[in-house]
PDB file of C-alpha atoms in Angstrom:
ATOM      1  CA  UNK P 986     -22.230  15.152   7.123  1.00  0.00           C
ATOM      2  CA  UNK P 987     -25.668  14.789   8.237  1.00  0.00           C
ATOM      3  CA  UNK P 988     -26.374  14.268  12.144  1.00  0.00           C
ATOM      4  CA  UNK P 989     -29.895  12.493  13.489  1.00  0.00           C
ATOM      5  CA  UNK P 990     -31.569  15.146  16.249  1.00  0.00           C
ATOM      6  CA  UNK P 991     -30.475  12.429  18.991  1.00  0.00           C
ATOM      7  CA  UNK P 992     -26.892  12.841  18.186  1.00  0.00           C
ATOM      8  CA  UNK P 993     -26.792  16.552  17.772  1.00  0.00           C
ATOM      9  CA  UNK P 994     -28.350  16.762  21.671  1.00  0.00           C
ATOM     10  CA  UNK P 995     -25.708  14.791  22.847  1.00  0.00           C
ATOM     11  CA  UNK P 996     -22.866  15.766  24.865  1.00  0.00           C
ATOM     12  CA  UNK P 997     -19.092  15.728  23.529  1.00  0.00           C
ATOM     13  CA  UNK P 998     -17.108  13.003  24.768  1.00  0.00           C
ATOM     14  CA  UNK P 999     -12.926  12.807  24.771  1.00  0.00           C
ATOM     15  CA  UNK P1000     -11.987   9.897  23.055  1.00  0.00           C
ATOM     16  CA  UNK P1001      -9.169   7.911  24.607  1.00  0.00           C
ATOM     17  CA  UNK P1002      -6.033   6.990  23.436  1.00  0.00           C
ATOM     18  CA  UNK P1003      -5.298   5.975  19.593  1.00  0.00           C
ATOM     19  CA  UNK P1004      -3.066   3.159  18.598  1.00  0.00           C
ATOM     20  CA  UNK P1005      -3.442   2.874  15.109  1.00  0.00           C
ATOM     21  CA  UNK P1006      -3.969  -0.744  13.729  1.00  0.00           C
ATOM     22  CA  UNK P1007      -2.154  -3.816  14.377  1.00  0.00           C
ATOM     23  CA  UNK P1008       1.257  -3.465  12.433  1.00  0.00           C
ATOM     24  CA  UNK P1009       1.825  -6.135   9.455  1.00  0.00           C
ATOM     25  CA  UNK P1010       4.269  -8.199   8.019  1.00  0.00           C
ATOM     26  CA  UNK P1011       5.123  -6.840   4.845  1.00  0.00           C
ATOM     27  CA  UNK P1012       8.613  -7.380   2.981  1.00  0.00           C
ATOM     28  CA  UNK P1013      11.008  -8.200   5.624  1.00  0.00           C
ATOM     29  CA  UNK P1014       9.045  -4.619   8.025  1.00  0.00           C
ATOM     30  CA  UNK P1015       6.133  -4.295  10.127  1.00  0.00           C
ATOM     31  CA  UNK P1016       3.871  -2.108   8.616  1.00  0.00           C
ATOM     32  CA  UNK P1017       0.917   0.156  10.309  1.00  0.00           C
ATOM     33  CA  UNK P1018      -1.204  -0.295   7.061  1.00  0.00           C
ATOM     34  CA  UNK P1019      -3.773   2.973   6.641  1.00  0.00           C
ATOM     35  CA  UNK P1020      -4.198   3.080   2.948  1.00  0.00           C
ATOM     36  CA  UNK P1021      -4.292   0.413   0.175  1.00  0.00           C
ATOM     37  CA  UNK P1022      -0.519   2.152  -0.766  1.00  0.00           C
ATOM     38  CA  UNK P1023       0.974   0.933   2.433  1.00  0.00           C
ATOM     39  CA  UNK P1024      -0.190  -2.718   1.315  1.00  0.00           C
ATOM     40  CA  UNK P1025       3.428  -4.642  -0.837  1.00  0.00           C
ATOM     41  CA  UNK P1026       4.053  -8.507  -0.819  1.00  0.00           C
ATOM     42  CA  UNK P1027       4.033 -11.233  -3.490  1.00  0.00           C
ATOM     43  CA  UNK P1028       0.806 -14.348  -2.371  1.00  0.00           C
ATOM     44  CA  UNK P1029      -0.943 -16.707  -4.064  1.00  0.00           C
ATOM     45  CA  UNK P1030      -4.650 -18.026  -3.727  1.00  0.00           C
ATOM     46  CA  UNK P1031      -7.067 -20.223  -5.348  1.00  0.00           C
ATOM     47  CA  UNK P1032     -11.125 -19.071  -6.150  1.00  0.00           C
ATOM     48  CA  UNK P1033     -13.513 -21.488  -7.645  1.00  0.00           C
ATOM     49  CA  UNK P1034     -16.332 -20.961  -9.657  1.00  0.00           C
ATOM     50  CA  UNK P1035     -20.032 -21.147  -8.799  1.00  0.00           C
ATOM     51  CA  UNK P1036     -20.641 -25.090 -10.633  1.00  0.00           C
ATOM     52  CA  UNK P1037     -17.319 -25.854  -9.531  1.00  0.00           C
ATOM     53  CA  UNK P1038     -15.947 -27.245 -12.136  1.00  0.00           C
ATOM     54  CA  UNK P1039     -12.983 -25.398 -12.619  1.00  0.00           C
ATOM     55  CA  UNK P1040     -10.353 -23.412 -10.801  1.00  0.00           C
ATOM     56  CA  UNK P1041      -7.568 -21.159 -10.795  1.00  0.00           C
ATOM     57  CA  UNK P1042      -4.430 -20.331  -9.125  1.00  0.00           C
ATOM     58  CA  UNK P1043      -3.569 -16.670  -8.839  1.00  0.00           C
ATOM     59  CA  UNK P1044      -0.311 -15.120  -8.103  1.00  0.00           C
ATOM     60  CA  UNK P1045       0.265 -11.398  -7.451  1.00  0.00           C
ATOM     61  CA  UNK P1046       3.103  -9.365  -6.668  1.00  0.00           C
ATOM     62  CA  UNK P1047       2.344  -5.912  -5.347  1.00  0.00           C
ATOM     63  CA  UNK P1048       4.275  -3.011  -4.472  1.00  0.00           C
ATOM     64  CA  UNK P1049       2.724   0.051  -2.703  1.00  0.00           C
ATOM     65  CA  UNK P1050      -0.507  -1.161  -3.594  1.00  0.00           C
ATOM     66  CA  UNK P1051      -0.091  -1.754  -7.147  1.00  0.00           C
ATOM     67  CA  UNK P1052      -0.211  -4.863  -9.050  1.00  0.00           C
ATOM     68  CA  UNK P1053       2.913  -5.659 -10.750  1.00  0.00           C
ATOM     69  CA  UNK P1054       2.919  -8.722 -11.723  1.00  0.00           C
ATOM     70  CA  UNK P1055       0.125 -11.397 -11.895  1.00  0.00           C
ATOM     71  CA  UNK P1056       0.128 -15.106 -13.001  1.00  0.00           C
ATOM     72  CA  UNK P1057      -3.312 -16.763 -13.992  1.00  0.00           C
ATOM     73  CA  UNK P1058      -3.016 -20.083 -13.844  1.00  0.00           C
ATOM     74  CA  UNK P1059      -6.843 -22.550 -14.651  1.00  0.00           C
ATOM     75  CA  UNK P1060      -8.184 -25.839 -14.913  1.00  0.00           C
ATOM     76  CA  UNK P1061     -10.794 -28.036 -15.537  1.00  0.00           C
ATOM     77  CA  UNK P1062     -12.884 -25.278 -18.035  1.00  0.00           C
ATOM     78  CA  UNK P1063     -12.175 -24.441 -21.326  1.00  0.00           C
ATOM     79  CA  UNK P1064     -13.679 -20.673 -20.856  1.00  0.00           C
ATOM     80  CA  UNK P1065     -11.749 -20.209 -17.830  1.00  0.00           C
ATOM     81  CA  UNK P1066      -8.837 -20.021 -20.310  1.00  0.00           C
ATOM     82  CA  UNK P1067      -9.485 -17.011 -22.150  1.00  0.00           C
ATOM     83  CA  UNK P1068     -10.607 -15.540 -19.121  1.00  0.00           C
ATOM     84  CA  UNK P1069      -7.661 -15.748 -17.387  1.00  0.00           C
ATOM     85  CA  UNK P1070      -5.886 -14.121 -21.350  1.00  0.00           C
ATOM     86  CA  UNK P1071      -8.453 -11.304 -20.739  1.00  0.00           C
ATOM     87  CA  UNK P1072      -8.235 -11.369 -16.695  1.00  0.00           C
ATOM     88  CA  UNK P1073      -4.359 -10.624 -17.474  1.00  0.00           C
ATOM     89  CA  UNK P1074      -4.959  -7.928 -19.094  1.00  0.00           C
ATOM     90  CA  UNK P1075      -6.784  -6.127 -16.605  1.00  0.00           C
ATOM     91  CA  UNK P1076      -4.669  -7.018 -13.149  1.00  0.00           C
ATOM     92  CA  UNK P1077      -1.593  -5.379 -14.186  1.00  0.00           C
ATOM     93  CA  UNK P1078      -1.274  -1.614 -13.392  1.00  0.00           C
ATOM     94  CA  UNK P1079      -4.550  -1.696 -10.637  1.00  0.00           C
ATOM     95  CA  UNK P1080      -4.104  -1.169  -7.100  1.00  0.00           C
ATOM     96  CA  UNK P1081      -5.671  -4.571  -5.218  1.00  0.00           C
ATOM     97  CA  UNK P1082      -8.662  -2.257  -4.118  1.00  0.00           C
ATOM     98  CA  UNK P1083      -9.511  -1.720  -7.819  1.00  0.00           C
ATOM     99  CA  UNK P1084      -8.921  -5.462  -8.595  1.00  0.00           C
ATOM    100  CA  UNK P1085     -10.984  -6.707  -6.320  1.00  0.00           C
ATOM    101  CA  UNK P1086     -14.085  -4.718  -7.610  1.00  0.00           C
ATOM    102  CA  UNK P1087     -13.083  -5.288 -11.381  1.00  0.00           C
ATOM    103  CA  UNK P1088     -15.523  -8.086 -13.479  1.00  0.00           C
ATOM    104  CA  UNK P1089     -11.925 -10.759 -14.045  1.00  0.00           C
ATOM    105  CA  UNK P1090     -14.498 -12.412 -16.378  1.00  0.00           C
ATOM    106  CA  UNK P1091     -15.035 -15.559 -14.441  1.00  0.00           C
ATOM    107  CA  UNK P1092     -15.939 -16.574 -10.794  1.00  0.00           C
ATOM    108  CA  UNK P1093     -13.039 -18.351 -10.317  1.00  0.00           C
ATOM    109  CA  UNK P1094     -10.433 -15.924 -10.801  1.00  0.00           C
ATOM    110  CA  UNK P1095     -12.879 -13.161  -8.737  1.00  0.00           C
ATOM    111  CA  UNK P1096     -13.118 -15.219  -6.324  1.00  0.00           C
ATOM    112  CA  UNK P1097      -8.959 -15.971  -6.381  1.00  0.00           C
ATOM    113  CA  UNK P1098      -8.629 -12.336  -6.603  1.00  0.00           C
ATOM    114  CA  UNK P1099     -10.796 -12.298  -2.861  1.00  0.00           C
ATOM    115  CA  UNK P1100      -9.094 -14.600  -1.597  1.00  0.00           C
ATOM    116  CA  UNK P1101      -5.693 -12.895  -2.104  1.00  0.00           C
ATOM    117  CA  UNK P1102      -7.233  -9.413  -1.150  1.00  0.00           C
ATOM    118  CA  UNK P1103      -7.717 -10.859   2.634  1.00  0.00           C
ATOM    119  CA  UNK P1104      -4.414 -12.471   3.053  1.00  0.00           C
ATOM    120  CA  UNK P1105      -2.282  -9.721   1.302  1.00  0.00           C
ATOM    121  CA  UNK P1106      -3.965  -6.954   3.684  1.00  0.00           C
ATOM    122  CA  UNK P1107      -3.742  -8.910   6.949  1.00  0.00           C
ATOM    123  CA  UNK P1108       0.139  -9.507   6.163  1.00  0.00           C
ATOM    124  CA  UNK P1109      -0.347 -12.870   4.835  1.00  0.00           C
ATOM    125  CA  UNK P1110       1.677 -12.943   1.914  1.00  0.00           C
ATOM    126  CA  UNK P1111       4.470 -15.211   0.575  1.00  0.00           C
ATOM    127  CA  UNK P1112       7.288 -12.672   0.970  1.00  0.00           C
ATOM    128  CA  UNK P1113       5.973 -10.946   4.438  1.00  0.00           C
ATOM    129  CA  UNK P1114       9.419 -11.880   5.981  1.00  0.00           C
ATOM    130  CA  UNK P1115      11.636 -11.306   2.993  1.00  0.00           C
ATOM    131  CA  UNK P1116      13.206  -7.765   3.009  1.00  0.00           C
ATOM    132  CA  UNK P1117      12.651  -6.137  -0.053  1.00  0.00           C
ATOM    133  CA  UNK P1118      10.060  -9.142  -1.185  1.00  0.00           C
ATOM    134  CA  UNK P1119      10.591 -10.378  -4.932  1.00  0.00           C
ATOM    135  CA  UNK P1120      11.397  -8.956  -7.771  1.00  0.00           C
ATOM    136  CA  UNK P1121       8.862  -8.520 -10.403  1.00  0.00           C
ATOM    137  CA  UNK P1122       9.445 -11.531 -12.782  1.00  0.00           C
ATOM    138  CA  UNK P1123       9.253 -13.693  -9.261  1.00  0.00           C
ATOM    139  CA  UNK P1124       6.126 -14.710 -10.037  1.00  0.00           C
ATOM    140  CA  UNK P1125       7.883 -16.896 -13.029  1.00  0.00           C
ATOM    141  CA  UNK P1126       9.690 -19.132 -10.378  1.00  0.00           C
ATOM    142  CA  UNK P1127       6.748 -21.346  -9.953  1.00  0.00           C
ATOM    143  CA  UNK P1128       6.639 -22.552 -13.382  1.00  0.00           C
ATOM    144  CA  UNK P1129       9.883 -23.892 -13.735  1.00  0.00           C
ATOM    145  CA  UNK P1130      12.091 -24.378 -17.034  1.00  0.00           C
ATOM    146  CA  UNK P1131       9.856 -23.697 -19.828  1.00  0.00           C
ATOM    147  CA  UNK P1132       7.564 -21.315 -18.355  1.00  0.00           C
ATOM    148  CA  UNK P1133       4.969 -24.090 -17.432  1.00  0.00           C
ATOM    149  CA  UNK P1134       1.818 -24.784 -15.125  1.00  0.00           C
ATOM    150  CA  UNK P1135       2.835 -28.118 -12.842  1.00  0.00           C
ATOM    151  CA  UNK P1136      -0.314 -30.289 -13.800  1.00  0.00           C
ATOM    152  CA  UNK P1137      -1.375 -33.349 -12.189  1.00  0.00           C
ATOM    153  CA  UNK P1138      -3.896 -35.860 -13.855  1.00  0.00           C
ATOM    154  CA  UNK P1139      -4.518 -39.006 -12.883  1.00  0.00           C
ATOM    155  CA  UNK P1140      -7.824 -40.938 -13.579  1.00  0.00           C
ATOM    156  CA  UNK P1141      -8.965 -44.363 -11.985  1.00  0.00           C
ATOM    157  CA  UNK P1142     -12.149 -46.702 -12.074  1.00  0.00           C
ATOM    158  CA  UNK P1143     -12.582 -49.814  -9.591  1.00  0.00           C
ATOM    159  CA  UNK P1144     -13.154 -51.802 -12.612  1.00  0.00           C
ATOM    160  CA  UNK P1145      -9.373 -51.004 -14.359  1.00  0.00           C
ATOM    161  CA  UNK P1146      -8.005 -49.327 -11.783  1.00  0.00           C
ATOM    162  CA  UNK P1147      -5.443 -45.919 -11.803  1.00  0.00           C
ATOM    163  CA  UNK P1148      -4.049 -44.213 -14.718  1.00  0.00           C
ATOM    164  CA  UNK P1149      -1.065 -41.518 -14.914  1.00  0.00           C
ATOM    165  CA  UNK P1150      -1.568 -38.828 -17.647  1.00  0.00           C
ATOM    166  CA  UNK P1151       0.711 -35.954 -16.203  1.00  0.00           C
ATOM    167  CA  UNK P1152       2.781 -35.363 -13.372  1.00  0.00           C
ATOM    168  CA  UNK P1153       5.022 -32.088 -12.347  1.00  0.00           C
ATOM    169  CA  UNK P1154       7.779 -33.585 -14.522  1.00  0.00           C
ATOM    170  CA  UNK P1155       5.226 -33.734 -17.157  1.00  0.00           C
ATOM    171  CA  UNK P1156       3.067 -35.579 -20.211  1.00  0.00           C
ATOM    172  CA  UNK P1157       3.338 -39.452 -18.801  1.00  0.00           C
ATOM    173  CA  UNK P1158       3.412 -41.748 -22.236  1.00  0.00           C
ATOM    174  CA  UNK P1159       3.886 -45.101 -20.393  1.00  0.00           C
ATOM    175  CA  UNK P1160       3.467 -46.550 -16.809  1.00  0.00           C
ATOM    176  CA  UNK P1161       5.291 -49.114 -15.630  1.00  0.00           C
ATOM    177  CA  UNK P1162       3.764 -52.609 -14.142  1.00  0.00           C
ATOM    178  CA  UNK P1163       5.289 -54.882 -11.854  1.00  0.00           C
ATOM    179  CA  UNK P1164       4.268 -58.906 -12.132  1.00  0.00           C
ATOM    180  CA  UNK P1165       1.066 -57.619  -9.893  1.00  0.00           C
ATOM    181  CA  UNK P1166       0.092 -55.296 -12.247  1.00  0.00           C
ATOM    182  CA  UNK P1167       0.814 -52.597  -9.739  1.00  0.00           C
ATOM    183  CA  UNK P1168       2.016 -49.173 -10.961  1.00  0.00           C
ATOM    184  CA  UNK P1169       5.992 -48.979 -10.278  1.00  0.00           C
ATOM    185  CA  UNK P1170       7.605 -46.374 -12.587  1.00  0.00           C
ATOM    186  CA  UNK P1171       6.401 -44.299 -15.321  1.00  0.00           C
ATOM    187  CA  UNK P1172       8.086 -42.493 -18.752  1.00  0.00           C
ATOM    188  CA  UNK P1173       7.100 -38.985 -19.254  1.00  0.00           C
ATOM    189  CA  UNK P1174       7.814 -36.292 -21.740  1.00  0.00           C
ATOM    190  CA  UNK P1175       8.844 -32.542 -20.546  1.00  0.00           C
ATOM    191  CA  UNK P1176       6.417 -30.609 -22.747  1.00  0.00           C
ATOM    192  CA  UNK P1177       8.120 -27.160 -22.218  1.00  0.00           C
ATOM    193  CA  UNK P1178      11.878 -28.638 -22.906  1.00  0.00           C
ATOM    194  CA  UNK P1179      10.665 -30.268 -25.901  1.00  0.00           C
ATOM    195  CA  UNK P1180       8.892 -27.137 -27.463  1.00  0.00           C
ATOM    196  CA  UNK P1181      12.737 -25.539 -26.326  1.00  0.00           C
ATOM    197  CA  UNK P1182      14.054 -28.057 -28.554  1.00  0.00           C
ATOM    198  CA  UNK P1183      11.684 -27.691 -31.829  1.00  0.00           C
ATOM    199  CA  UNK P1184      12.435 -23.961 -31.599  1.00  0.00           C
ATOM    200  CA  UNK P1185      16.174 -24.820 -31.620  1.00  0.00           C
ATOM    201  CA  UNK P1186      15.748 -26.726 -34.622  1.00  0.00           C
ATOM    202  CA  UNK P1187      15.426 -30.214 -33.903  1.00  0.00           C
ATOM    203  CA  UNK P1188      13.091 -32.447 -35.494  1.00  0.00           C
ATOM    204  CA  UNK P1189       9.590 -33.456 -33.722  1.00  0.00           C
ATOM    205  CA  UNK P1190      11.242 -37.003 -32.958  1.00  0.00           C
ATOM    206  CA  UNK P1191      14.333 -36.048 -31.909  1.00  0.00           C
ATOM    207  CA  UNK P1192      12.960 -33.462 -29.585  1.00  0.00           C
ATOM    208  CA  UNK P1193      10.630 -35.561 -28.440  1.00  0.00           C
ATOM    209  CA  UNK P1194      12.918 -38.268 -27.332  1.00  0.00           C
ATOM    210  CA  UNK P1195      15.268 -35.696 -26.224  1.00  0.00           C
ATOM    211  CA  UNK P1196      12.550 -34.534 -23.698  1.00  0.00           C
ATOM    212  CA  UNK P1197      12.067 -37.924 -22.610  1.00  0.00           C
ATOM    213  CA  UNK P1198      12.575 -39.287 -18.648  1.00  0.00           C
ATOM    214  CA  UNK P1199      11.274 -41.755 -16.713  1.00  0.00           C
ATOM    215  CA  UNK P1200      11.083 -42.344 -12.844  1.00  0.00           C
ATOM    216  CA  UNK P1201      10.091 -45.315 -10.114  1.00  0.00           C
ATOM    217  CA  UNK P1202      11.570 -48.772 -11.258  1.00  0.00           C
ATOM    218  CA  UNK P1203      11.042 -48.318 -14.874  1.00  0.00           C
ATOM    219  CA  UNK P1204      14.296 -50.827 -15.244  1.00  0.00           C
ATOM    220  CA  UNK P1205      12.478 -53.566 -13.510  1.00  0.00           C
ATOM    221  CA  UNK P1206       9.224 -53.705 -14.502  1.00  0.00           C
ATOM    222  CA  UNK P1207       7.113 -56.161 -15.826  1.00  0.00           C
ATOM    223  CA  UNK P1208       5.681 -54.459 -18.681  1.00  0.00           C
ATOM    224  CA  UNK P1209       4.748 -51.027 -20.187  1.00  0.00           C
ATOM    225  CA  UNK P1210       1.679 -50.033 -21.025  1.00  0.00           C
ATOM    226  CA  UNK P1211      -0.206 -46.400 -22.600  1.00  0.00           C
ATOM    227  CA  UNK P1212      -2.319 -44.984 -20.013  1.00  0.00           C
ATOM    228  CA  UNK P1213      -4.372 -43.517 -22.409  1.00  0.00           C
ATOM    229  CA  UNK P1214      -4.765 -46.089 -24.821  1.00  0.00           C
ATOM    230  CA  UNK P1215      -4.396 -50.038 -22.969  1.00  0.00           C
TER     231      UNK P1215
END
């Protein structure tokens, strides 16, 4: 340790009491957090990247300062994709210190990765009143029967007006119309139940309209039209 001249010719001071810092929320305890090992909770967060064109949800579930589970969830850019394969690769198995000064490939999931760095260590985390927090394999939850992102695209022009292309419940093949050509209903198709069904054997068509649903006053309607092709 190197001391300027001005400091070694000064006088020794007591220092007063020490507290420690604040104590946390982590896991159903309040935790004095020192070192990134005292840091456990399962969060989410979102990062961008720099054009803005695409984004990503990340969720990570960390015990004693190790990642243990991580879900990489992007839209809007096809490269954000295979970064997020790759950026999968490397969360796992790091502590969040580590993580958040590893290249994840692309700014969106580095700048996810910040984002959850600030709210797991100031005891902002999904489980920070849950003793014991999640198990790994919680991370799962959010996708729902088969293991799927909830997507919602919808596109619209003043000209034609709205258009329904997927929901949570999944890939919408028709929308419903009532006599004022307002949207009332719509059919969809449960992409992850129907890939369930193909692997059980049935045929493309049978799984397909075994994966089928609808919602709103589809009954009723007026007509039915393809959002993607009328």
């Amino acid at each position: 340790m190197i001391y300027t001249t001005e400091v070694q010719h000064m006088c020794p001071v007591a220092k007063g009491a020490y507290h420690g810092p604040a104590p946390i929320p982590e896991e159903g305890k309040w935790v004095q957090s020192k070192e990134i090992k005292d840091i456990s909770g399962l969060t989410h967060g979102v990062g961008w990247c720099a054009p803005q064109q695409g984004a990503c949800k990340l969720t990570l579930n960390i015990k004693d300062g190790i990642i243990e589970e991580a879900l990489v969830e992007t839209i809007g850019c096809s490269g954000m994709t295979h970064s997020a394969a790759m950026a999968s690769e490397i969360l796992i198995g790091k502590t969040i210190l580590e993580a958040l000064n590893t290249d994840l490939v692309c700014d969106a999931i580095n700048t996810a990765m910040r984002e959850l760095f600030l709210q797991i260590v100031y005891g902002r985390s999904q489980t920070a009143f849950s003793e014991g927090g999640l198990p790994i394999g919680g991370g799962l939850e959010d996708l729902g029967k088969g293991l799927r992102s909830q997507i919602g695209t919808m596109y619209a022009t003043k000209e034609k007006g709205p258009r329904y292309l997927e929901l949570a419940e999944g890939y919408v093949t028709r929308i419903a119309l009532n006599k004022e050509d307002e949207i009332v209903g719509y059919e969809f198709v449960n992409m992850g139940k129907m890939m369930e069904f193909i692997k059980q054997g049935l045929s493309g068509n049978e799984a397909l309209e075994k994966a089928k649903g609808h919602y709103g006053q589809w009954d009723d309607a007026a007509k039915y039209i393809d959002p993607r092709h009328e």
